[in-house]
Structures are given as C-alpha cells and as structure tokens.
Tab-separated table of C-alpha atoms and ligand atoms in Angstrom:
chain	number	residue	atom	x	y	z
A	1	UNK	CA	170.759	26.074	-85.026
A	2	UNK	CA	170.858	29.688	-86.461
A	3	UNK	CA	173.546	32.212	-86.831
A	4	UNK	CA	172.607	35.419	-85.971
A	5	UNK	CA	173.633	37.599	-89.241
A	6	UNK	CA	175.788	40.318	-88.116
A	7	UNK	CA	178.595	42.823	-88.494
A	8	UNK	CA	180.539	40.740	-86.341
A	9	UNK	CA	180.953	38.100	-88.861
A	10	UNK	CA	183.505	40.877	-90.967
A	11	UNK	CA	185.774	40.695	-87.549
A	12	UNK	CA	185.536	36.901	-87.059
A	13	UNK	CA	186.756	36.844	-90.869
A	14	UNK	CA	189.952	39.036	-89.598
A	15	UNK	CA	190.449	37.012	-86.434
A	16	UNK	CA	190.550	33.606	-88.530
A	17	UNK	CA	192.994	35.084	-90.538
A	18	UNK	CA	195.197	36.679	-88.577
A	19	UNK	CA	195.276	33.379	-86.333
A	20	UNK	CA	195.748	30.601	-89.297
A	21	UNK	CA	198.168	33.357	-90.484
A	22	UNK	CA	200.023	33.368	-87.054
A	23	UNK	CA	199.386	29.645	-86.027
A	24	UNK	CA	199.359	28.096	-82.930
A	25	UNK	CA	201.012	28.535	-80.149
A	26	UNK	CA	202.423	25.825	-78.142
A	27	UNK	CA	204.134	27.213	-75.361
A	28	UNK	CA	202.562	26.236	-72.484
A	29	UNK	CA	203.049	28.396	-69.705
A	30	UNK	CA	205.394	27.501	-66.432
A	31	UNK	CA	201.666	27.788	-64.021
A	32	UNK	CA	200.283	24.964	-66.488
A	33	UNK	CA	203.135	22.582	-65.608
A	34	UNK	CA	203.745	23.229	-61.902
A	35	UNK	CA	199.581	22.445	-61.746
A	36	UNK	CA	201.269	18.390	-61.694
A	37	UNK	CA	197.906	16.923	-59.952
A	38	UNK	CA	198.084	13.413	-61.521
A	39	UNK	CA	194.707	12.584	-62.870
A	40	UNK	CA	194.501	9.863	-64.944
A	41	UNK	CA	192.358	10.680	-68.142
A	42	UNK	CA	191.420	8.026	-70.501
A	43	UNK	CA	191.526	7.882	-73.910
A	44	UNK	CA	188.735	9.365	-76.375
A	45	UNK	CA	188.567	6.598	-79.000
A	46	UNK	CA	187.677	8.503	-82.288
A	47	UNK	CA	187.304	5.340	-84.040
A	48	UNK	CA	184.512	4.201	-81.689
A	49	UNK	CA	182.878	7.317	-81.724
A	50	UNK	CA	183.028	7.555	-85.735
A	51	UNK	CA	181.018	4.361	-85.320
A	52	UNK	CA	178.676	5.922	-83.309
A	53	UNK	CA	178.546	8.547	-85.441
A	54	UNK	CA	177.964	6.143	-88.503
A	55	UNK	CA	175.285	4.070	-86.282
A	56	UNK	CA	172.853	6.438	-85.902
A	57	UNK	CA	173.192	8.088	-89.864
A	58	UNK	CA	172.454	4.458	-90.973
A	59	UNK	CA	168.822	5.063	-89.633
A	60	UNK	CA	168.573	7.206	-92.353
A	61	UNK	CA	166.936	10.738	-91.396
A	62	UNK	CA	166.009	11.666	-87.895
A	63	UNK	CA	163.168	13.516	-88.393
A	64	UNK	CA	160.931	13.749	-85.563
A	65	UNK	CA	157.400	11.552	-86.182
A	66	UNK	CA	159.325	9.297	-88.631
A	67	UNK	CA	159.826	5.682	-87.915
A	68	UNK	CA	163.765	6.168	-88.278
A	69	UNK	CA	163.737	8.814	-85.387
A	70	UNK	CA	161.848	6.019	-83.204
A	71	UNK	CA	164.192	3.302	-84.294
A	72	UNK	CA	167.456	6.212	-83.442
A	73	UNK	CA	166.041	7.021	-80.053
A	74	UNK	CA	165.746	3.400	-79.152
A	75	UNK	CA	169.028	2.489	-80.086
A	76	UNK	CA	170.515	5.487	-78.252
A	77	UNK	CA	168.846	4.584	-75.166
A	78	UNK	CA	169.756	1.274	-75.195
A	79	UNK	CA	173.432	2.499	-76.288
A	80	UNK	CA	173.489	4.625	-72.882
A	81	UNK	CA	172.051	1.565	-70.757
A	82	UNK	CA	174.801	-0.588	-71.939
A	83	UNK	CA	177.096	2.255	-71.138
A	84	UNK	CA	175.899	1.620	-67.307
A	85	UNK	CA	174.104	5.189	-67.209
A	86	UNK	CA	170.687	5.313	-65.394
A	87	UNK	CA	168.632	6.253	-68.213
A	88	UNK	CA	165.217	8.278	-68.306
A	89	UNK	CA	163.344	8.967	-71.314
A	90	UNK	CA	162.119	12.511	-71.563
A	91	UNK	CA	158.465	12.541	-73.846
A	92	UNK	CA	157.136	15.728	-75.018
A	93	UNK	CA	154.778	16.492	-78.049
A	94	UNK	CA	156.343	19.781	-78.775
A	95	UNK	CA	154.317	21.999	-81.026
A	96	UNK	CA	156.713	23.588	-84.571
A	97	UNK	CA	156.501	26.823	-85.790
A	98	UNK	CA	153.784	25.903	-88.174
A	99	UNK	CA	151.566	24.266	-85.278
A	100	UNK	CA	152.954	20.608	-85.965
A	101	UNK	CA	152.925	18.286	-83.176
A	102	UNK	CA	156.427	17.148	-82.326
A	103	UNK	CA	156.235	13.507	-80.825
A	104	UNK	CA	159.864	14.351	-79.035
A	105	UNK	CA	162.212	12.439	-77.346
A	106	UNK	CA	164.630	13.861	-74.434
A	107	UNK	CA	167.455	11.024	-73.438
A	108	UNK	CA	169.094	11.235	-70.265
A	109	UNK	CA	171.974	9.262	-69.396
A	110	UNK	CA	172.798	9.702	-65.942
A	111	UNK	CA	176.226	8.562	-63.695
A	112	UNK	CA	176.591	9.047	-59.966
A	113	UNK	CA	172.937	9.928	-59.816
A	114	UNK	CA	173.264	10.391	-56.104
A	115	UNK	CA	175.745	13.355	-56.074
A	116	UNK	CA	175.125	16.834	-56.080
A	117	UNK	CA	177.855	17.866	-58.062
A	118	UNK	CA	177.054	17.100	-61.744
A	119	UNK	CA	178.930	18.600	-64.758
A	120	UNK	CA	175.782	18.103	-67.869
A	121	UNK	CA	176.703	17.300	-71.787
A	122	UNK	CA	174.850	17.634	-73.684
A	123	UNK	CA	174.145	17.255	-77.667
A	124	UNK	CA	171.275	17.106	-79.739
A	125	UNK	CA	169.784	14.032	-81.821
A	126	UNK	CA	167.267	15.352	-84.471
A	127	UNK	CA	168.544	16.104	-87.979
A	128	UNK	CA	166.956	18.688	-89.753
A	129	UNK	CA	163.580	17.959	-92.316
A	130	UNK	CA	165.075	20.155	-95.090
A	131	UNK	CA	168.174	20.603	-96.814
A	132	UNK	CA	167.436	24.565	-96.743
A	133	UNK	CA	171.037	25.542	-97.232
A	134	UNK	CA	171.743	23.329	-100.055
A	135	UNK	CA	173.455	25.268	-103.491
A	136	UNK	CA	170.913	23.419	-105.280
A	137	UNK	CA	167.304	24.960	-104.802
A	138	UNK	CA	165.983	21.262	-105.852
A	139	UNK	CA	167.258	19.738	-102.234
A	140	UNK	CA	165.189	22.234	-100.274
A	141	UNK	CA	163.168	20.166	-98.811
A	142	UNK	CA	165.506	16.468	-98.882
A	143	UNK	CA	165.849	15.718	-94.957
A	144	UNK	CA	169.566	16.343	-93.866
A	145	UNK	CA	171.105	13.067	-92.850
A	146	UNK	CA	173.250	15.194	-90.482
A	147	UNK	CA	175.874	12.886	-90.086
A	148	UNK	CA	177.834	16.479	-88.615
A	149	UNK	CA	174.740	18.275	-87.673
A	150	UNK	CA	173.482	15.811	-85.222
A	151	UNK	CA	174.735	12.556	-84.934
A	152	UNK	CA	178.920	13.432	-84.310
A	153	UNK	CA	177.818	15.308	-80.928
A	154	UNK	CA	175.992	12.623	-79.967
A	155	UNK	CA	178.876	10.163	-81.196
A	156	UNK	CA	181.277	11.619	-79.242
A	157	UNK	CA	178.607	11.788	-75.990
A	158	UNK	CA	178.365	7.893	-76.365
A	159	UNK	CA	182.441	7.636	-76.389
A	160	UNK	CA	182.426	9.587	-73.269
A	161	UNK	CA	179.717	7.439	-71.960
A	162	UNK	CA	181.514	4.440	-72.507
A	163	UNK	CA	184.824	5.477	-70.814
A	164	UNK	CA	182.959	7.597	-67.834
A	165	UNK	CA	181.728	3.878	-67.330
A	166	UNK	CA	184.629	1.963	-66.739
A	167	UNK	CA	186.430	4.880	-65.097
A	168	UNK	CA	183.990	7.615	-63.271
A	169	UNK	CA	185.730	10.695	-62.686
A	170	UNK	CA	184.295	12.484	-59.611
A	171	UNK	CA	181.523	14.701	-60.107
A	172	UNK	CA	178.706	12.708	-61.514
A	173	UNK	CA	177.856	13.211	-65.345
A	174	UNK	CA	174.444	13.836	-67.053
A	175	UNK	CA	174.408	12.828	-70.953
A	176	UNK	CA	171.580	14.814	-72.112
A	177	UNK	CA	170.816	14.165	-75.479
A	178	UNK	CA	168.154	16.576	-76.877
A	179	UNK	CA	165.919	16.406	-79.474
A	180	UNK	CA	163.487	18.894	-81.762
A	181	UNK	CA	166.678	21.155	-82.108
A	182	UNK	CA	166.738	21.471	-85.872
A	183	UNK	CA	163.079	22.427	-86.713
A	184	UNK	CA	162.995	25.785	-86.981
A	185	UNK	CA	161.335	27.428	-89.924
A	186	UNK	CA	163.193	26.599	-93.029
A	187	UNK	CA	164.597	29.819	-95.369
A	188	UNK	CA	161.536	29.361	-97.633
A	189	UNK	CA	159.227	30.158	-94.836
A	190	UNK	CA	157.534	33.331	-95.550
A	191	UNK	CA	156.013	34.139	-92.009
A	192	UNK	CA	157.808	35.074	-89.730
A	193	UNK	CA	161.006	34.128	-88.119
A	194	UNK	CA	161.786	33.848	-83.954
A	195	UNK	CA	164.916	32.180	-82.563
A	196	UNK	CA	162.492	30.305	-80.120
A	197	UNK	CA	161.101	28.022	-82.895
A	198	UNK	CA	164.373	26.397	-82.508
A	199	UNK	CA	165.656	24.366	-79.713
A	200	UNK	CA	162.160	23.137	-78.852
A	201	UNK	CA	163.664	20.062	-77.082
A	202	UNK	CA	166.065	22.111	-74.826
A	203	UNK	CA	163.321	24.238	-74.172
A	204	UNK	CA	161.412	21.873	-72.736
A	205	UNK	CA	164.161	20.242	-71.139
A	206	UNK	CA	165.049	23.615	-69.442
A	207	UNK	CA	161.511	23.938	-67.980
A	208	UNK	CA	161.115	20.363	-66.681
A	209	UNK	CA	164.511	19.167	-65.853
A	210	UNK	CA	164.723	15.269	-65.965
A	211	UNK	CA	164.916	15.649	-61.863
A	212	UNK	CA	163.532	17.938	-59.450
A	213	UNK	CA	165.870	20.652	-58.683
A	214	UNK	CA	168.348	19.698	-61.251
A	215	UNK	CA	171.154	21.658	-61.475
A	216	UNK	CA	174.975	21.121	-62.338
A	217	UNK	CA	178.354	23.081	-62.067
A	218	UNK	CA	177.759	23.977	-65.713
A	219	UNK	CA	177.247	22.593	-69.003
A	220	UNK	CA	178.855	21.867	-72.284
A	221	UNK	CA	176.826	21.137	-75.193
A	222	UNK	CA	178.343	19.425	-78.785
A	223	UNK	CA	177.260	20.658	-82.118
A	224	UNK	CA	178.935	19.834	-85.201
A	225	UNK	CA	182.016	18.470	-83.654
A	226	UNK	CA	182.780	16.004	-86.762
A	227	UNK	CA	183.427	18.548	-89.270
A	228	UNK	CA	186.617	17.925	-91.603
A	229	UNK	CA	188.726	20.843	-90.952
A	230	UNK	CA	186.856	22.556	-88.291
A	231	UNK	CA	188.153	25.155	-86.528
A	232	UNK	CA	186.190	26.160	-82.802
A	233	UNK	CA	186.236	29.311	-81.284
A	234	UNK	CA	184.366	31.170	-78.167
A	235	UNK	CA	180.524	31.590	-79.047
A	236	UNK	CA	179.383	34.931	-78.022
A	237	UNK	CA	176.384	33.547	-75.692
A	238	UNK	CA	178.581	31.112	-74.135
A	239	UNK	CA	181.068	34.174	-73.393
A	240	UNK	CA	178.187	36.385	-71.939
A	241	UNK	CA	177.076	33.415	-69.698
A	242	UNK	CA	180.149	31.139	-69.105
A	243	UNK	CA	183.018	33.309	-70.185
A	244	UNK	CA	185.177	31.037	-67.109
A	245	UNK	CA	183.624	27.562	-68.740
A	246	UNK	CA	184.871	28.796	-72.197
A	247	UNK	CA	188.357	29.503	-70.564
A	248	UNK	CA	188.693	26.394	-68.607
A	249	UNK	CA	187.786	24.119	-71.930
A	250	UNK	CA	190.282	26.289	-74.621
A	251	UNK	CA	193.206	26.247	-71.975
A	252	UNK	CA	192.503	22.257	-71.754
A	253	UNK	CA	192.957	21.946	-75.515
A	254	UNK	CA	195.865	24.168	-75.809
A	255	UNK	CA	197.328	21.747	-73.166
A	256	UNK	CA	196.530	19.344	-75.349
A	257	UNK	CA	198.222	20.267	-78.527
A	258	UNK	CA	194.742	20.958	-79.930
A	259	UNK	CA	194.894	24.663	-80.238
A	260	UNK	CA	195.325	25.133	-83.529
A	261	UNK	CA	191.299	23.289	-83.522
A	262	UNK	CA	190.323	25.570	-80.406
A	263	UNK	CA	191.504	29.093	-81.381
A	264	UNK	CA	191.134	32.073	-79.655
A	265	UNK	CA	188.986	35.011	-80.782
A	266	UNK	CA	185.352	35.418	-81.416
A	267	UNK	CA	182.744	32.909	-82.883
A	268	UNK	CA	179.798	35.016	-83.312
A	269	UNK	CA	176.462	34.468	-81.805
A	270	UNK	CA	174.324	31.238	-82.288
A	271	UNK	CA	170.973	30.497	-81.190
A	272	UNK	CA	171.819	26.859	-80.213
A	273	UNK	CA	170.523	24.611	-77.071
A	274	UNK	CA	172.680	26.252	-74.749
A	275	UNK	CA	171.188	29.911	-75.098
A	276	UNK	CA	167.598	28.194	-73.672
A	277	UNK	CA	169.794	26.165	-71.172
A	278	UNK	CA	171.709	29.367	-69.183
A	279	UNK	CA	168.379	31.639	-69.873
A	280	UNK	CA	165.712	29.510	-68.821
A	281	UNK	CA	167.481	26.542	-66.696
A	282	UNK	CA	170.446	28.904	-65.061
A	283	UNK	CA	173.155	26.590	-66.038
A	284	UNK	CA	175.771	28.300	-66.987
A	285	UNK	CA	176.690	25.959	-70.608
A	286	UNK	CA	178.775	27.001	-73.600
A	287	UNK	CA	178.507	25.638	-76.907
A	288	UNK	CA	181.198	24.089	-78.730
A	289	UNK	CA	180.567	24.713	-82.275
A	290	UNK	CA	182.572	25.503	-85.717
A	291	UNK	CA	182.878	28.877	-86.849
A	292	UNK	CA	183.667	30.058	-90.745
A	293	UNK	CA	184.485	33.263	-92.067
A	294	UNK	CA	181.299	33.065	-94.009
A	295	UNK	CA	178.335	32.047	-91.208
A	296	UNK	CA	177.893	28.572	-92.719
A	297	UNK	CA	179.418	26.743	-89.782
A	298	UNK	CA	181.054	24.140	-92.017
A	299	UNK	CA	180.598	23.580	-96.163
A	300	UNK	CA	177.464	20.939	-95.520
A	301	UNK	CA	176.042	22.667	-93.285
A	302	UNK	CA	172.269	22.168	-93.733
A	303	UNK	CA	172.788	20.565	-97.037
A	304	UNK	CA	172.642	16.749	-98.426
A	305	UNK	CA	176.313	17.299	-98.930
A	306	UNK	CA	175.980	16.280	-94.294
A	307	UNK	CA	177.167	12.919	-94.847
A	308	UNK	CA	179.845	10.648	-93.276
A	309	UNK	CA	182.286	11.581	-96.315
A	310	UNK	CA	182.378	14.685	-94.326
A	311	UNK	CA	183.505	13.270	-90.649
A	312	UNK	CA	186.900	13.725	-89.580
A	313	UNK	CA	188.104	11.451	-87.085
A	314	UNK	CA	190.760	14.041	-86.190
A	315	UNK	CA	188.070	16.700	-85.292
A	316	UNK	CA	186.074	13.998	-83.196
A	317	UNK	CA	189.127	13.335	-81.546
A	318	UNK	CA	190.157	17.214	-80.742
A	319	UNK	CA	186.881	17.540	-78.486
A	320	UNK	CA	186.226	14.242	-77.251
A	321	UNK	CA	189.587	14.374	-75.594
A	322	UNK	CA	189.029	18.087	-74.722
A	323	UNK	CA	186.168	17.433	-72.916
A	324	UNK	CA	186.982	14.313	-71.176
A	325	UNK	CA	190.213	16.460	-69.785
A	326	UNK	CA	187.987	19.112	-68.197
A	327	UNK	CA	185.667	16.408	-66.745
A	328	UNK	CA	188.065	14.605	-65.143
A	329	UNK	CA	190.024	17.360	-63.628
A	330	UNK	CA	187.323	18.542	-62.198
A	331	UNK	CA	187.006	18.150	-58.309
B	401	LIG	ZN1	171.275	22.232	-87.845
C-alpha cells in the first residue's frame, strides 16, 4: 500500500505529538457503562496468532508466481478449513503494472454462510517483490518477507477464525484474505505511477464478489497490525466512507484500555484494499493501519528489516481483541 504524500502529514506530526504528549485517556464515560448488555467475548490469543504470523513468514517470500506463495495459499486454506469456515478459493491471473501475469489467489473463509447479515475482514497475503524502501539502495529489489506487511493481518484473521469457530457471534463472518496487494510499481520505476496498480486482488475481489450479491454491514480490513510500537489512528478514506465504522472500532478499544494504541486524530490517506472495496464493491470498510509522523507506516516498512524481530505480541493483541469486541457486539 501507498501513502499519498501530502501536507497533511505536517498536521498528523502535531496530532501525534500533542496526543503521546497528553496520553490517554481512560475515563470511560457513564453511557459506556450503563450500555451493560452481557456479551461474552472471547479471548484474542496473541501467542497463537504470533504463530500464525511466524507460519506463513517461514514460507519464505510470498511473491505471487513463486512456489512459496503456492505452498502459503495452501496452508492458509487449509488453516481456514480446520477453523470450520466454508472455504472458496478465488483464482485470477491479474495483469501488474508492467503487463506481468499475476497467477492470484483470493481466500475466502466463510461462517454462517446462510445469513444475510455478514460483517467482512479482511487482510491481505502477498508480500511485496522488492525491498524498495530499504536505507540500503543494494536491497532494492530483495523480496520483503513481510512478516508486518502481510502475514500479522492475516495472523490475527486466523486467531479470529479459530475463536469465531468455537463461539459464533451472530452476524455471520467472511475472512477474506486478499492477495496481489503489494505489487505496485516499485520507487525505481520510471513510468508512470497510478494508485490502481495496487490492490489488484481487492480489485478483483470487488468486481466478482466470492457470491452473487455479496454484501455485508461493513468491512474492516488489517494491515500492518504486528508492528512493535504501533500507534493506529483514523485513515482519511475510511473517514470519508465509514466515518461511523471508524467510531464504533476506536470507542471499542478505548473501552478496552487500548487507547493509547488507537488514538484519535488523523492518519492521512492510504491507497490500501479498502479504498477499491467502498468505491467499487459499496461496502462501507475502514482500514486499520499504523501511522508515523514521517509516512513510513512503521521503521521496516518495505524493507528486509520486515521480519519477525519486528512483531509485537502486544500490538497483535490491541486489534485482535478490538476487533473481536465489535464483532461480537454486533446484533
Ligand atoms: Zn506493503
């Protein structure tokens, strides 16, 4: 995913000071605890989802029309089978800004399959084929391993799998794991640049949902949830499309105790998955993504330095149980 460069960036840099300046608030408010509807949430298990996390890195990079994305997108479908989810297996050859042929992969993990009312996750699988971003001009072209970018949306998808099987919560739940995210035309490329050579897999996905007709309540899409020290706040699409989806998932986390993770104030604009999901598939979907003063995202951001040295349990745990706590109040 890209970062659009702009002006904005200067006020996201005062915002992140002023709020790790002023910290977080914990006063929850006397509405928030006369709301007493008991709904029993489970427990995100970071540990299980750092493993998940860790499985699909061990492939090595998952670079679309490499042998280590095939072997990944097995084992991810398989993952979501055992998890009890009716699976189906997207296939697209998807064509890259410089006319490659994408053998993609869409992976669908569906529960309740018969309801109507469906609340979609979503995440993306791919890791990027160069290390464009890297301080060291050498590692341009090294595949990411994306143990962040990648695999610790994912991770925490499959956690949430597992406990949405044991326990369903009542709308039914769409795992949508997309892939052909992270090819769009590295730094070096001279031609030129469009936001729609990125997000190929969500593209598609948007155009020919997995099932006639599909829609859902909205959406909530993972992307570099793992990050050591990561700090989340609103995404400027996801506020222009979703501003109420935004609300409902920082008030959960503040509930939490997790709002010094989810802070308030501005996160800039990112061409991400969910920008092709609310323009092209009208779900509304915000994207749950680290912002830095500097537009990076996080330090290892497209770099080698994306390894699991990087992945904080702590983070993992902040949205994993974040999200579950929207799903599950959700009626
Ligand atoms: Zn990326």
């Amino acid at each position: 995913m890209k970062k659009k460069p702009m002006i904005v960036l200067a006020s996201v840099f005062m915002m992140f000071s002023a709020f790790s300046c002023g910290g977080g608030s914990k006063t929850s408010s006397a509405n928030e605890q006369n709301e007493k509807v008991v709904v029993n949430v489970p427990q995100f298990d970071a540990d299980s989802a750092y493993l998940y996390v860790k499985n699909q890195v061990d492939f090595g990079p998952r670079v679309p029309n490499t042998k280590e994305h095939v072997a990944c997108g097995n084992y991810l479908a398989e993952q979501l089978e055992a998890f009890g989810a009716q699976v189906t297996n997207q296939y697209a050859d998807l064509i890259a800004y410089d006319g490659t042929l994408l053998k993609a992969r869409n992976i669908i993990g569906s529960y309740k399959p018969e309801s109507k009312k469906r609340i979609a996750l979503f995440a993306h699988w791919d890791t990027r084929p160069w290390a464009d971003n890297d301080a060291d001009s050498k590692n341009h072209h090294t595949p990411i391993l994306g143990a962040n970018d990648g695999a610790s949306g994912v991770g925490a998808l499959l956690e949430i799998a597992r406990l949405v099987n044991k326990q369903q919560p009542e709308l039914g739940i769409d795992i949508i794991l997309l892939d052909a995210e992270d090819y769009g035309a590295p730094q070096f490329y001279e031609g030129k640049h469009k936001e729609e050579f990125w997000c190929l897999g969500s593209q598609y996905w948007a155009r020919h949902s997995h099932v006639q007709g599909y829609n859902a309540r909205f959406g909530i899409l993972l992307d570099m949830v793992g990050g050591e020290g990561s700090v989340f706040m609103k995404e400027g699409y996801s506020e222009d499309f979703a501003p109420d989806i935004n609300k409902k998932v920082w008030k959960a986390a503040k509930k939490l105790g997790y709002g010094k993770t989810f802070m308030d104030g501005n996160g800039g604009l990112v061409t991400d998955d969910h920008l092709f999901i609310n323009r092209l598939a009208r779900i509304k979907t915000i994207d749950i993504i680290p912002t830095s003063p500097d537009g990076d995202f996080t330090p290892t951001w497209h770099t080698v330095n994306d390894t699991m040295d990087h992945i904080d349990k702590n983070t993992l745990k902040a949205v994993g149980q974040t999200v579950l706590e929207v799903i599950y109040n959700e009626k």
